[in-house]
C-alpha atoms as one frame of an Amber mdcrd trajectory, in Angstrom:
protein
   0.000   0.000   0.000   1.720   3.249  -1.021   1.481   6.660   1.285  -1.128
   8.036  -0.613  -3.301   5.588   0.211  -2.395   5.754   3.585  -2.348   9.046
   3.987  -6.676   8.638   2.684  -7.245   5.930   4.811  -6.058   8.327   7.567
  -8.130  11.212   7.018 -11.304   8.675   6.994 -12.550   9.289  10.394 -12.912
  12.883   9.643 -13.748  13.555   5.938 -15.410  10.622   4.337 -18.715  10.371
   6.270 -18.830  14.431   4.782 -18.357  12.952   1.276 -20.609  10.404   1.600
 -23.159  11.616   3.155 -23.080  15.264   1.330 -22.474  13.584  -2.159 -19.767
  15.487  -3.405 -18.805  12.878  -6.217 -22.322  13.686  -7.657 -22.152  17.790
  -6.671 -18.582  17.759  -8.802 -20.553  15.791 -11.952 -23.466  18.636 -11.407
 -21.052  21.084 -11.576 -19.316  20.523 -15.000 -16.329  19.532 -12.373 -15.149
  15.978 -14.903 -12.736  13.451 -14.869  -9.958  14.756 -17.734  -7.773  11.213
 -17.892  -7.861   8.518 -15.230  -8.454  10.326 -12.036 -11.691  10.686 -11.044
 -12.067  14.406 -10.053 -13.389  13.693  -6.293 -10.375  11.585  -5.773  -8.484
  14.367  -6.517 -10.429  16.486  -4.306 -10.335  14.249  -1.439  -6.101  15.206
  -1.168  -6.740  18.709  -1.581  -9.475  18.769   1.281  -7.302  16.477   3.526
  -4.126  18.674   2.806  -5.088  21.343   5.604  -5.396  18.572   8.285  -2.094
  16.673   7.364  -0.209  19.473   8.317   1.795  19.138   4.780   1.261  21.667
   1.578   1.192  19.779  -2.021   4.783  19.794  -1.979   5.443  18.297   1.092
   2.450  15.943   0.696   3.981  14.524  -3.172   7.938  14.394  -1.558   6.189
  12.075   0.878   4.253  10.131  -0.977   7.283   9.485  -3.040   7.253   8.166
  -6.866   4.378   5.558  -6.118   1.699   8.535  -5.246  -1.342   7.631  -7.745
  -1.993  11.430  -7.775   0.736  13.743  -9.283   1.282  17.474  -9.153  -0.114
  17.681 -13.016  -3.338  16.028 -12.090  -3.807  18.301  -8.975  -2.936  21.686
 -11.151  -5.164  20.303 -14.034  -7.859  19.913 -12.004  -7.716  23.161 -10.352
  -7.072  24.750 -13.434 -10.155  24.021 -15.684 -12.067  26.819 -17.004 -14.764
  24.474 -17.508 -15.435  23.747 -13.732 -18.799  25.983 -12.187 -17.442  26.137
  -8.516 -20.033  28.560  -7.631 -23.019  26.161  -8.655 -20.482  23.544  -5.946
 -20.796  25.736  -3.753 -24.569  26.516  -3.723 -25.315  22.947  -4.344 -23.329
  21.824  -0.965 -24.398  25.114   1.410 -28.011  24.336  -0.125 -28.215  20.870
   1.139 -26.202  20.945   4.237 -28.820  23.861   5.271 -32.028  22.170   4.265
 -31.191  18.870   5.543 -28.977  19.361   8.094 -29.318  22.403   9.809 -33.245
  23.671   9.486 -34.550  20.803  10.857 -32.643  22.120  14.355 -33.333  25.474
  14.279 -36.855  26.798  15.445 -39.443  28.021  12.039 -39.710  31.264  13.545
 -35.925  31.905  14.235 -34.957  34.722  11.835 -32.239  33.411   8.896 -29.987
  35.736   7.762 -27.841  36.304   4.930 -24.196  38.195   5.867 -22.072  39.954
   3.121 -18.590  41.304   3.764 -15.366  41.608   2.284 -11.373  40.795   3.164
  -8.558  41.005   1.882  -7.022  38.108  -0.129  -3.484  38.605  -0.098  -1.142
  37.510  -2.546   1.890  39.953  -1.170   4.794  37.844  -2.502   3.599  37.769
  -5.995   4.216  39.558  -9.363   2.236  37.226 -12.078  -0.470  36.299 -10.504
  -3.501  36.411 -13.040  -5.577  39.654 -12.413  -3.377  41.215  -9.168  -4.370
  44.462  -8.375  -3.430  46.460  -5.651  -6.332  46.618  -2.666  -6.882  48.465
  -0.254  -6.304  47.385   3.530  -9.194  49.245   5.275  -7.766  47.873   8.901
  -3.862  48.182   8.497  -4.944  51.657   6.783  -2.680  50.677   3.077  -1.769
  48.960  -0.060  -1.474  45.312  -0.359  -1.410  43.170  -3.604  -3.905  40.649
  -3.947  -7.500  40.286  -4.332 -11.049  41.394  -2.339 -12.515  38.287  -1.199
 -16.432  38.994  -1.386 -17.985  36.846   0.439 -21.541  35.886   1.136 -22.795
  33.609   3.920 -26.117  32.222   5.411 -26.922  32.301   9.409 -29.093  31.442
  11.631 -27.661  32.459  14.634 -26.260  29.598  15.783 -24.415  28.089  12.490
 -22.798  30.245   9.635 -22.668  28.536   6.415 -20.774  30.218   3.319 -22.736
  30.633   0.199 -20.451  32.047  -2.419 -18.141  34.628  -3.240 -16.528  36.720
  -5.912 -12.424  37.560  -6.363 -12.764  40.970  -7.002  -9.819  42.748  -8.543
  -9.945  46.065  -9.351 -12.262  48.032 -11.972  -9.477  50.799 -11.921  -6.768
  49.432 -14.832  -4.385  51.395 -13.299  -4.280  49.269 -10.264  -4.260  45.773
 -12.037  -0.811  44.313 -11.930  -1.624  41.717 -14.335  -3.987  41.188 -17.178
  -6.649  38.805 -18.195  -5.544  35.641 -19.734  -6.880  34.626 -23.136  -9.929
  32.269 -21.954 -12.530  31.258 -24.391 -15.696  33.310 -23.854 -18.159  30.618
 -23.704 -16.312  28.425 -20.548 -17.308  29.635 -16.864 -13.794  30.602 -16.712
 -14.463  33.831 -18.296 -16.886  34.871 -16.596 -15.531  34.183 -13.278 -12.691
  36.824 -15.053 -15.675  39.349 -16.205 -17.148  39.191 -13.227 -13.572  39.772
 -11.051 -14.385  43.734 -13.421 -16.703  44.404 -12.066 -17.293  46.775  -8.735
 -18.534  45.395  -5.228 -22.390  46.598  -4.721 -22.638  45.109  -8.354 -21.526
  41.735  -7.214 -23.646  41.951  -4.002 -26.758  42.108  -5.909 -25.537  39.196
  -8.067 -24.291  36.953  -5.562 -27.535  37.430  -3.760 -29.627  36.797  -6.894
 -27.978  33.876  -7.654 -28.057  32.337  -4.076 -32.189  33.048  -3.781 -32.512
  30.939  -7.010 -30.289  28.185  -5.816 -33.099  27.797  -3.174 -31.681  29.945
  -0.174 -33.472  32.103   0.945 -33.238  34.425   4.555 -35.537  37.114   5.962
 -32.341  40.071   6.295 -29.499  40.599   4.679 -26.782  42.236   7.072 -23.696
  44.313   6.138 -21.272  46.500   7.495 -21.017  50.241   6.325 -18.811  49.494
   3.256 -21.981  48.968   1.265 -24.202  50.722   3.248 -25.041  53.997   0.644
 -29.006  54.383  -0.233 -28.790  53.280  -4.058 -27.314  49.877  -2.956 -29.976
  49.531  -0.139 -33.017  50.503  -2.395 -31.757  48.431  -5.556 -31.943  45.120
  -2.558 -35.471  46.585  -1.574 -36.517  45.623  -5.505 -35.332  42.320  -5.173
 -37.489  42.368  -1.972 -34.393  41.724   0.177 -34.812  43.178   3.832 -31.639
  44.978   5.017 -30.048  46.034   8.023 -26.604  47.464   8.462 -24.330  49.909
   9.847 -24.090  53.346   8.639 -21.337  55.748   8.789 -21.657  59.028   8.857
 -20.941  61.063   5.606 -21.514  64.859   4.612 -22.814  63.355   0.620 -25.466
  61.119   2.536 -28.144  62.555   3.710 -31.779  61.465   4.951 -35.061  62.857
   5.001 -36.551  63.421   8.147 -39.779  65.921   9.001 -39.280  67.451   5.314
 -35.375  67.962   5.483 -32.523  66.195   4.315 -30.070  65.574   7.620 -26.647
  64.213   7.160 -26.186  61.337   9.863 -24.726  63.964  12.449 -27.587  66.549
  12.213 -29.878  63.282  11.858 -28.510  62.512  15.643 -28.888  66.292  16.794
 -32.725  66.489  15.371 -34.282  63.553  17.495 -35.545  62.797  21.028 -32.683
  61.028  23.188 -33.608  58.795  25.622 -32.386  59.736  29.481 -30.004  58.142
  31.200 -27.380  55.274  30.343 -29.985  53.396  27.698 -27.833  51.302  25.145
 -30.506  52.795  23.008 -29.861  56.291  22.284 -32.808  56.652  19.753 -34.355
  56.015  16.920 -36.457  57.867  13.576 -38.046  56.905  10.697 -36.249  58.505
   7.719 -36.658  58.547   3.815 -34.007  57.031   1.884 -35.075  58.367  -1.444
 -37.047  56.999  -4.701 -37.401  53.856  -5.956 -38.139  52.893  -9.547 -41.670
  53.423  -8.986 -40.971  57.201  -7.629 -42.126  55.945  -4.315 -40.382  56.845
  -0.949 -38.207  54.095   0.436 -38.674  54.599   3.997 -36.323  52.988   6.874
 -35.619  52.972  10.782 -32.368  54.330  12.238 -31.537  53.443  15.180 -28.898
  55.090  17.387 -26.671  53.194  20.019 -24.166  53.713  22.944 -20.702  52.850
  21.799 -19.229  52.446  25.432 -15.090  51.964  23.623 -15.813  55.358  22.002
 -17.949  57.429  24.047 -20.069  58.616  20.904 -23.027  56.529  18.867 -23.593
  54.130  16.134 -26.279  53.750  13.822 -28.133  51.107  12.277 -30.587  51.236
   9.923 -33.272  48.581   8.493 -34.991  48.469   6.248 -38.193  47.078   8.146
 -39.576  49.738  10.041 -41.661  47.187  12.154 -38.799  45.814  13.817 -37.780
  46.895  17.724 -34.743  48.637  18.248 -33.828  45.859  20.255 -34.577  43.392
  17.347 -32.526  45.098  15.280 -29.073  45.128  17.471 -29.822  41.369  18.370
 -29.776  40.591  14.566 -26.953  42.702  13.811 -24.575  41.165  16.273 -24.929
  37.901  14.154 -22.740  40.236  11.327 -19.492  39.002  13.326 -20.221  35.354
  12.034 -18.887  36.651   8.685 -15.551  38.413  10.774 -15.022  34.224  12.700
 -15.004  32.681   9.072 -12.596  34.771   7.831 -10.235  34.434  10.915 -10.618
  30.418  11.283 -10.134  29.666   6.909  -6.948  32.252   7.229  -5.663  30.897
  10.206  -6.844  27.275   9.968  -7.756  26.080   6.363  -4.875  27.771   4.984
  -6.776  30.210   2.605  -3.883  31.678  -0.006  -1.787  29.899   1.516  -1.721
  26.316   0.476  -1.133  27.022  -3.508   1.473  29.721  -5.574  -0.492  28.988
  -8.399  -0.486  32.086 -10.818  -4.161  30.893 -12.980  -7.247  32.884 -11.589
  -9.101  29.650 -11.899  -6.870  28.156  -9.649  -7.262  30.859  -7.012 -11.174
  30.261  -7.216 -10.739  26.453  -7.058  -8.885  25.964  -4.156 -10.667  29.138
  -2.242 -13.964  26.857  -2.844 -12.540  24.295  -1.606 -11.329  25.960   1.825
 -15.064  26.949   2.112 -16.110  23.176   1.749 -13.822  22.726   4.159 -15.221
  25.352   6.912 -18.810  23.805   6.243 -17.777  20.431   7.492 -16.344  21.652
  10.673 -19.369  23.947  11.258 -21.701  20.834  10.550 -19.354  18.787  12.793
 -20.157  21.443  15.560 -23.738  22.007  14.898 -24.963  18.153  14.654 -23.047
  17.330  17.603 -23.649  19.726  19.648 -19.904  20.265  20.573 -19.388  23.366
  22.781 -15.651  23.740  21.562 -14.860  26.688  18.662 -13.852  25.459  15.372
 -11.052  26.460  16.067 -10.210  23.825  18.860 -12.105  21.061  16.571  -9.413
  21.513  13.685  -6.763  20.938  15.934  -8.749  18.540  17.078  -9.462  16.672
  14.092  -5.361  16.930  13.379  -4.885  15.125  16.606  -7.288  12.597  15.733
  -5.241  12.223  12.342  -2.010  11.833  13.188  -3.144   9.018  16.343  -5.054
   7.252  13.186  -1.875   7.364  11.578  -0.022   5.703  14.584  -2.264   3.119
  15.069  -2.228   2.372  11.500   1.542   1.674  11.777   1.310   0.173  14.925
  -1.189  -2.578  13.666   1.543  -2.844  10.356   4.043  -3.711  12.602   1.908
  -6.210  14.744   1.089  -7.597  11.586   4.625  -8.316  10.031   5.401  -9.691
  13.182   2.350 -12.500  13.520   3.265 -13.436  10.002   7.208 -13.620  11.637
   5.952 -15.647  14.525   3.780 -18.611  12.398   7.003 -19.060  10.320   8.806
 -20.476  12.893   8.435 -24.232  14.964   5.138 -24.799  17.242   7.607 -25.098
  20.227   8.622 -21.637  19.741   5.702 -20.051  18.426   3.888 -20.956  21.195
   5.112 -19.137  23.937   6.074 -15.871  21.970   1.983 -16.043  20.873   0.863
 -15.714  24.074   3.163 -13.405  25.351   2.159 -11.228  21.929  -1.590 -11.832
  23.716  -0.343 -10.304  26.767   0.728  -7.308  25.173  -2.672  -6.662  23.301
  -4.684  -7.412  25.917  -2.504  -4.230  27.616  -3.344  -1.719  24.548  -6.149
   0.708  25.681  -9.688  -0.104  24.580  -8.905   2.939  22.006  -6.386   2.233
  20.704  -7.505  -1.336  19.810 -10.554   0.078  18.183  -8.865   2.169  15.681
  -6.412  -1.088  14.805  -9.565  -3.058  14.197  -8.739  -5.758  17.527 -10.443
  -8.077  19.144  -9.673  -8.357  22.884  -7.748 -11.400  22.169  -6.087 -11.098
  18.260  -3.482 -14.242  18.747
């Protein structure tokens, strides 16, 4: 048995009950994701995933498995690298399911689903060629870094976030693309992954959020930060008859009408009744966001609150003016599900990290994958009711790994030597059998489980 078969059999425990039981052979085939030569494309898919829990990158993983690994760097790049493969229909196949099946059955009808949208920073620092490389932004460390802006949109329901889809956004701005658009062939998904990486962020929002409803997801708010929070994103949502709420920021070009007069955020604060005292709730109004295709008023509910770090106020606004105030900061804390899932696939599932490959398709392959990834450990945690952060569970589910791994050497070795033993006379296999018993019946009940023992094995 060679190490790549090994190093499968190892990750068993943890990833193929997901593959079974989610179908991913048969989300790949839905997904125009098909076998080029003689590997089938979910065997392929099955060393990528386990890659991040091995502890090894591709390189390290094919110097191991030596010149006997059945899968070879060319299959693993060709496979990432098709412009043929839909990994956003992948994607909203496998969130659709897992949150249907899985996951609604355990949360309450009248629990409020969510979608979350944000954005972060997909860095590719190191690199020069990279297909589409722009300079972005760093809103946090307040500069330039090269790489991408990793759109992302997710689906909550307060308890379990599940990635939808997302969009590698490079820059509309030709000035600040590094690196050009390969020649792709117009009619392959490939391309329009590349149109689509044109193409500015509130664009994409309303796409991605098209696309998900007709994949079958649906959620009663979508929540965002105040990035995208400007009234001709938040009315164009309204006419898809998507619910919003979201932090504003305030801005002397935005205004609001209140009682007949259009108030900037500040003089929006200044106009209405405070509430006394040390209320987290500051206040609240009913303002006009403007005119929607119609030329009818788009009206929405701002609600002030104490920021305790800052000593001022922040606002949130929805878009359903029936909610509480309290309703609405309740659902708006669920945002920093979005702000986890970036930290644990950047710190965890090695997110740019795990591949220097230079295609754009490549970039999109693997970054699906990583999501794939985050949605089994959130299932794992969700269906089992673990109280431990997915953080801890990775680690976790390493640990569980690499003492698969061991035991699976162990019984080798146990093995070899039974096979050692039976070679040699009666008189002298006899006693060395039954000390052998001795020393199994010593092995923890663990242990013996994961080498397949009975309580007695000689």
């Amino acid at each position: 048995m060679n190490r790549i078969v090994a190093d499968l059999l190892s990750c068993q425990n943890q990833i193929d009950s997901f593959f079974e039981n989610q179908r991913i052979a048969l989300l790949l085939r839905q997904s125009n994701i098909l076998k080029q030569c003689g590997i089938a494309p979910v065997a392929v898919m099955r060393v990528i995933f386990c890659l991040a829990f091995t502890g090894k990158n591709l390189f390290r993983y094919l110097q191991a498995a030596g010149s006997g690994a059945e899968i070879g760097k060319d299959t693993v790049y060709r496979f990432l690298n098709s412009v043929h493969a839909n990994w956003r229909k992948f994607l909203h196949l496998l969130s659709a399911a897992v949150i249907r099946t899985q996951i609604l059955p355990l949360t309450a009808q009248e629990t409020p689903k969510v979608f979350i949208v944000d954005d972060s920073l997909y860095s590719r620092d190191r690199s020069k060629k990279v297909e589409l490389l722009a300079r972005v932004h760093d809103h946090n460390q307040k500069r330039y870094y090269r790489g991408f802006r990793l759109l992302t949109l997710g689906w909550s329901d307060g308890s379990t976030y599940v990635p939808i889809s997302f969009s590698l956004l490079s820059s509309a701005n030709k000035k600040n693309r590094l690196t050009e658009m390969a020649a792709v062939d117009k009619r392959t998904n490939g391309f329009r992954r590349r149109a689509e990486s044109l193409r500015k962020a509130p664009e994409m929002l309303k796409e991605l959020l098209m696309q998900a409803r007709n994949s079958g997801i649906s959620a009663d708010y979508l929540l965002f930060d105040s990035w995208f929070a400007f009234p001709s994103v938040i009315i164009g949502l309204l006419e898809q008859k998507q619910q919003v709420i979201c932090m504003l920021k305030a801005m002397k070009t935005i205004t609001y009408g209140y009682k007949g007069f259009d108030l900037t955020l500040d003089d929006l604060y200044k106009s209405v009744y405070k509430r006394r005292g040390r209320a987290k709730v500051l206040a609240s109004a009913l303002v006009e966001l403007g005119k929607n295709a119609e030329g009818e008023a788009v009206m929405a509910k701002i609600v002030f609150v104490r920021d305790r770090s800052k000593k001022k106020w922040l606002a949130l606004l929805s878009t359903d003016v029936e909610l509480a105030d309290e309703q609405i900061i309740a659902l708006y804390k669920r945002r920093w599900d979005i702000e986890v899932f970036f930290k644990i696939t950047k710190s965890y599932l090695n997110l740019a990290k795990e591949f220097q490959s230079r295609s754009y398709d490549a970039l999109v392959a693997h970054t699906s994958i990583v999501f794939a990834r985050y949605i089994m450990l959130a299932l794992a945690r969700r269906t089992s009711k673990d109280p431990r952060t997915l953080g801890s569970l990775f680690h976790a589910g390493c640990d569980e790994l690499r003492q698969v791994s061991f035991a699976e050497a162990l019984r080798l070795l146990l093995d070899q030597l039974e096979q050692l033993v039976k070679s040699f006379a009666e008189t002298v296999a006899a006693p060395i059998m039954a000390m052998l018993a001795a020393f199994i019946a010593q092995i923890p009940d663990l242990l013996r489980r994961s080498l397949l023992l009975p309580t007695a094995k000689f």
